[in-house]
Amino acid sequence: GVNISEFTPENRFRYGAETRAKLGLKPDDTVAVFSGWEFRRKGLMQIIKAMPHIRDMKLLVLGGDNPQPYVEEARKLGVGGRVFFTGHVVDIPRYYAAADLMIFPTVYEPFGLVVTEAMASGLPVLVSRCAGAAELITDGRDGVLIDDPTDPEEISEKTNWLLGGGFAEKMGAE
C-alpha cells in the first residue's frame, strides 16, 4: 500500500513551489516526473525520444541509474535543457509535488509502486499496460494506458492528449 499521509495532493501546496525553485523550474512550467531504477527497462529512453513532440514539457528524472546515455540522447534531440536528473532522492513526495503528471512506460514491471504513489499524490499517470499497476487504472478516467511502451510516438500522442485537453487536473483528482 501507499502511505496516504506521506503521498497526498496537499503536498503540492506544501512543497511544490519550493521544489520547483530548487530545480530551476518556473511555476507555470509543465513538469512530468519519471521515477525508477533500471532506466532502460522502465522506458526513460522512449520518453526522451518522445519529448521533441511533446509541447513545452519538462521532465524530472528520479533514480540512481547511470544518466549519461540519456543525457546524450536528450542533447542530440535538442531537449537537453528540458530534462532534469536528480539522482537518488529520499524525499520523493516533494518531487511528486513539483510535477503535473507521471510517465512510466515500462516494458516490464510486476507492480510499480511509484505509480500508486503518484496517484495518491494527485498526479495523472501515463503507464504502460506492462506494469502491474496498470490493472488499477481505468484508461482515460484516472490515468492513460500506453499500449506499446517502446513507441515514442504513442507516448507523445497520449501525453499531448492529456495535457492539451485539460484532462490532467481531472484525472489527478480521480
Short mmCIF file of C-alpha atoms in Angstrom, two decimals:
data_model
loop_
_atom_site.label_atom_id
_atom_site.label_comp_id
_atom_site.label_asym_id
_atom_site.label_seq_id
_atom_site.Cartn_x
_atom_site.Cartn_y
_atom_site.Cartn_z
CA GLY A 1 0.00 0.00 0.00
CA VAL A 2 0.84 3.67 -0.07
CA ASN A 3 1.11 5.90 2.97
CA ILE A 4 -1.54 8.48 2.08
CA SER A 5 -0.30 10.83 4.79
CA GLU A 6 3.09 10.96 3.04
CA PHE A 7 1.78 10.86 -0.56
CA THR A 8 -1.06 13.37 -0.74
CA PRO A 9 -2.26 16.09 -3.12
CA GLU A 10 -1.79 18.62 -0.29
CA ASN A 11 1.98 18.28 -0.82
CA ARG A 12 1.63 20.42 -3.94
CA PHE A 13 0.77 23.38 -1.70
CA ARG A 14 3.38 22.45 0.91
CA TYR A 15 6.38 21.68 -1.27
CA GLY A 16 5.59 22.22 -4.94
CA ALA A 17 6.83 25.80 -5.39
CA GLU A 18 9.87 25.29 -3.17
CA THR A 19 10.95 22.13 -5.01
CA ARG A 20 10.42 23.72 -8.42
CA ALA A 21 12.52 26.72 -7.40
CA LYS A 22 15.27 24.42 -6.11
CA LEU A 23 15.35 22.68 -9.51
CA GLY A 24 15.20 25.89 -11.54
CA LEU A 25 11.65 25.21 -12.76
CA LYS A 26 9.12 28.01 -13.16
CA PRO A 27 5.68 27.91 -11.51
CA ASP A 28 3.96 27.71 -14.92
CA ASP A 29 6.21 25.01 -16.41
CA THR A 30 4.53 21.74 -17.30
CA VAL A 31 6.54 19.08 -15.49
CA ALA A 32 6.38 15.32 -15.90
CA VAL A 33 8.10 13.01 -13.43
CA PHE A 34 9.70 9.65 -14.14
CA SER A 35 10.88 7.60 -11.18
CA GLY A 36 12.77 4.36 -11.09
CA TRP A 37 15.97 2.39 -11.13
CA GLU A 38 16.83 0.50 -14.30
CA PHE A 39 16.09 3.41 -16.64
CA ARG A 40 16.32 1.20 -19.73
CA ARG A 41 13.69 -1.34 -18.66
CA LYS A 42 11.38 1.34 -17.32
CA GLY A 43 11.28 3.31 -20.57
CA LEU A 44 13.23 6.51 -19.96
CA MET A 45 14.79 6.47 -23.45
CA GLN A 46 11.34 6.29 -25.05
CA ILE A 47 10.18 9.32 -23.06
CA ILE A 48 13.25 11.29 -24.14
CA LYS A 49 12.68 10.29 -27.77
CA ALA A 50 9.06 11.45 -27.45
CA MET A 51 9.95 14.82 -25.92
CA PRO A 52 10.63 16.75 -29.15
CA HIS A 53 6.97 16.09 -30.00
CA ILE A 54 5.51 17.00 -26.59
CA ARG A 55 4.54 20.63 -26.19
CA ASP A 56 6.73 22.55 -23.72
CA MET A 57 7.06 19.75 -21.18
CA LYS A 58 9.98 19.44 -18.77
CA LEU A 59 10.97 16.00 -17.46
CA LEU A 60 12.13 15.34 -13.93
CA VAL A 61 14.06 12.05 -13.72
CA LEU A 62 14.34 10.49 -10.26
CA GLY A 63 16.55 7.46 -9.69
CA GLY A 64 20.09 6.30 -9.29
CA ASP A 65 20.82 4.67 -12.65
CA ASN A 66 23.58 5.97 -14.97
CA PRO A 67 22.14 9.07 -16.69
CA GLN A 68 24.88 9.50 -19.31
CA PRO A 69 23.25 7.72 -22.31
CA TYR A 70 20.01 9.59 -21.62
CA VAL A 71 21.74 12.95 -21.23
CA GLU A 72 23.47 12.38 -24.57
CA GLU A 73 20.24 11.38 -26.34
CA ALA A 74 18.39 14.38 -24.91
CA ARG A 75 21.18 16.68 -26.12
CA LYS A 76 21.17 15.05 -29.56
CA LEU A 77 17.40 15.57 -29.85
CA GLY A 78 17.59 19.20 -28.69
CA VAL A 79 15.71 18.64 -25.42
CA GLY A 80 18.68 18.51 -23.03
CA GLY A 81 17.62 21.73 -21.32
CA ARG A 82 14.21 20.22 -20.59
CA VAL A 83 15.43 17.06 -18.80
CA PHE A 84 16.47 17.28 -15.14
CA PHE A 85 18.27 14.35 -13.48
CA THR A 86 18.11 14.34 -9.68
CA GLY A 87 19.82 11.04 -8.92
CA HIS A 88 18.50 9.07 -5.97
CA VAL A 89 16.17 11.09 -3.73
CA VAL A 90 14.85 10.23 -0.29
CA ASP A 91 12.09 12.86 -0.19
CA ILE A 92 10.20 11.65 -3.25
CA PRO A 93 6.83 13.18 -2.18
CA ARG A 94 8.40 16.65 -2.62
CA TYR A 95 9.31 15.83 -6.21
CA TYR A 96 5.86 14.48 -6.99
CA ALA A 97 4.55 17.75 -5.53
CA ALA A 98 6.57 19.66 -8.13
CA ALA A 99 5.13 17.63 -11.03
CA ASP A 100 1.96 17.84 -13.10
CA LEU A 101 1.93 14.22 -14.29
CA MET A 102 3.89 10.98 -14.19
CA ILE A 103 5.06 8.99 -17.21
CA PHE A 104 6.08 5.36 -16.69
CA PRO A 105 6.33 3.41 -19.99
CA THR A 106 7.98 0.31 -18.57
CA VAL A 107 8.42 -2.78 -20.73
CA TYR A 108 8.07 -4.94 -17.62
CA GLU A 109 7.19 -4.16 -14.01
CA PRO A 110 5.50 -6.66 -11.67
CA PHE A 111 3.66 -3.83 -9.94
CA GLY A 112 5.17 -0.33 -9.91
CA LEU A 113 4.70 1.26 -6.50
CA VAL A 114 5.78 4.60 -7.98
CA VAL A 115 2.55 4.62 -9.99
CA THR A 116 0.31 4.31 -6.94
CA GLU A 117 2.45 6.83 -5.04
CA ALA A 118 2.00 9.31 -7.89
CA MET A 119 -1.74 8.66 -7.99
CA ALA A 120 -2.02 9.13 -4.22
CA SER A 121 -0.17 12.44 -4.74
CA GLY A 122 -2.91 13.56 -7.12
CA LEU A 123 -0.93 13.13 -10.33
CA PRO A 124 -2.44 11.79 -13.53
CA VAL A 125 -0.33 8.89 -14.78
CA LEU A 126 0.63 7.62 -18.22
CA VAL A 127 1.53 3.99 -17.63
CA SER A 128 2.42 1.05 -19.80
CA ARG A 129 -0.05 -1.81 -19.81
CA CYS A 130 3.05 -3.92 -18.99
CA ALA A 131 3.11 -2.53 -15.44
CA GLY A 132 1.11 -4.49 -12.89
CA ALA A 133 -0.28 -1.23 -11.52
CA ALA A 134 -2.00 -0.71 -14.89
CA GLU A 135 -4.69 -3.08 -13.62
CA LEU A 136 -5.76 -0.34 -11.19
CA ILE A 137 -6.24 2.27 -13.92
CA THR A 138 -9.38 2.97 -15.87
CA ASP A 139 -7.96 4.27 -19.15
CA GLY A 140 -8.99 7.87 -19.76
CA ARG A 141 -10.53 8.31 -16.32
CA ASP A 142 -7.81 8.13 -13.67
CA GLY A 143 -4.85 7.54 -15.96
CA VAL A 144 -3.78 6.82 -19.51
CA LEU A 145 -2.57 3.41 -20.60
CA ILE A 146 0.25 3.04 -23.10
CA ASP A 147 -0.21 0.06 -25.40
CA ASP A 148 3.34 -0.07 -26.80
CA PRO A 149 5.91 1.23 -24.31
CA THR A 150 8.63 1.07 -26.98
CA ASP A 151 6.82 3.57 -29.22
CA PRO A 152 7.85 7.21 -28.59
CA GLU A 153 5.12 8.37 -31.00
CA GLU A 154 2.37 6.80 -28.89
CA ILE A 155 3.90 8.28 -25.73
CA SER A 156 3.99 11.77 -27.26
CA GLU A 157 0.44 11.49 -28.68
CA LYS A 158 -1.06 10.36 -25.38
CA THR A 159 0.91 12.93 -23.37
CA ASN A 160 -0.21 15.74 -25.69
CA TRP A 161 -3.80 14.50 -25.44
CA LEU A 162 -3.63 14.53 -21.66
CA LEU A 163 -2.02 17.96 -21.46
CA GLY A 164 -3.92 19.60 -24.29
CA GLY A 165 -7.46 18.76 -23.33
CA GLY A 166 -7.46 19.90 -19.73
CA PHE A 167 -7.71 16.28 -18.66
CA ALA A 168 -4.64 16.24 -16.41
CA GLU A 169 -6.25 18.04 -13.49
CA LYS A 170 -9.45 15.98 -13.70
CA MET A 171 -7.50 12.71 -13.83
CA GLY A 172 -5.29 13.76 -10.96
CA ALA A 173 -8.38 14.39 -8.85
CA GLU A 174 -9.72 10.93 -9.73
#
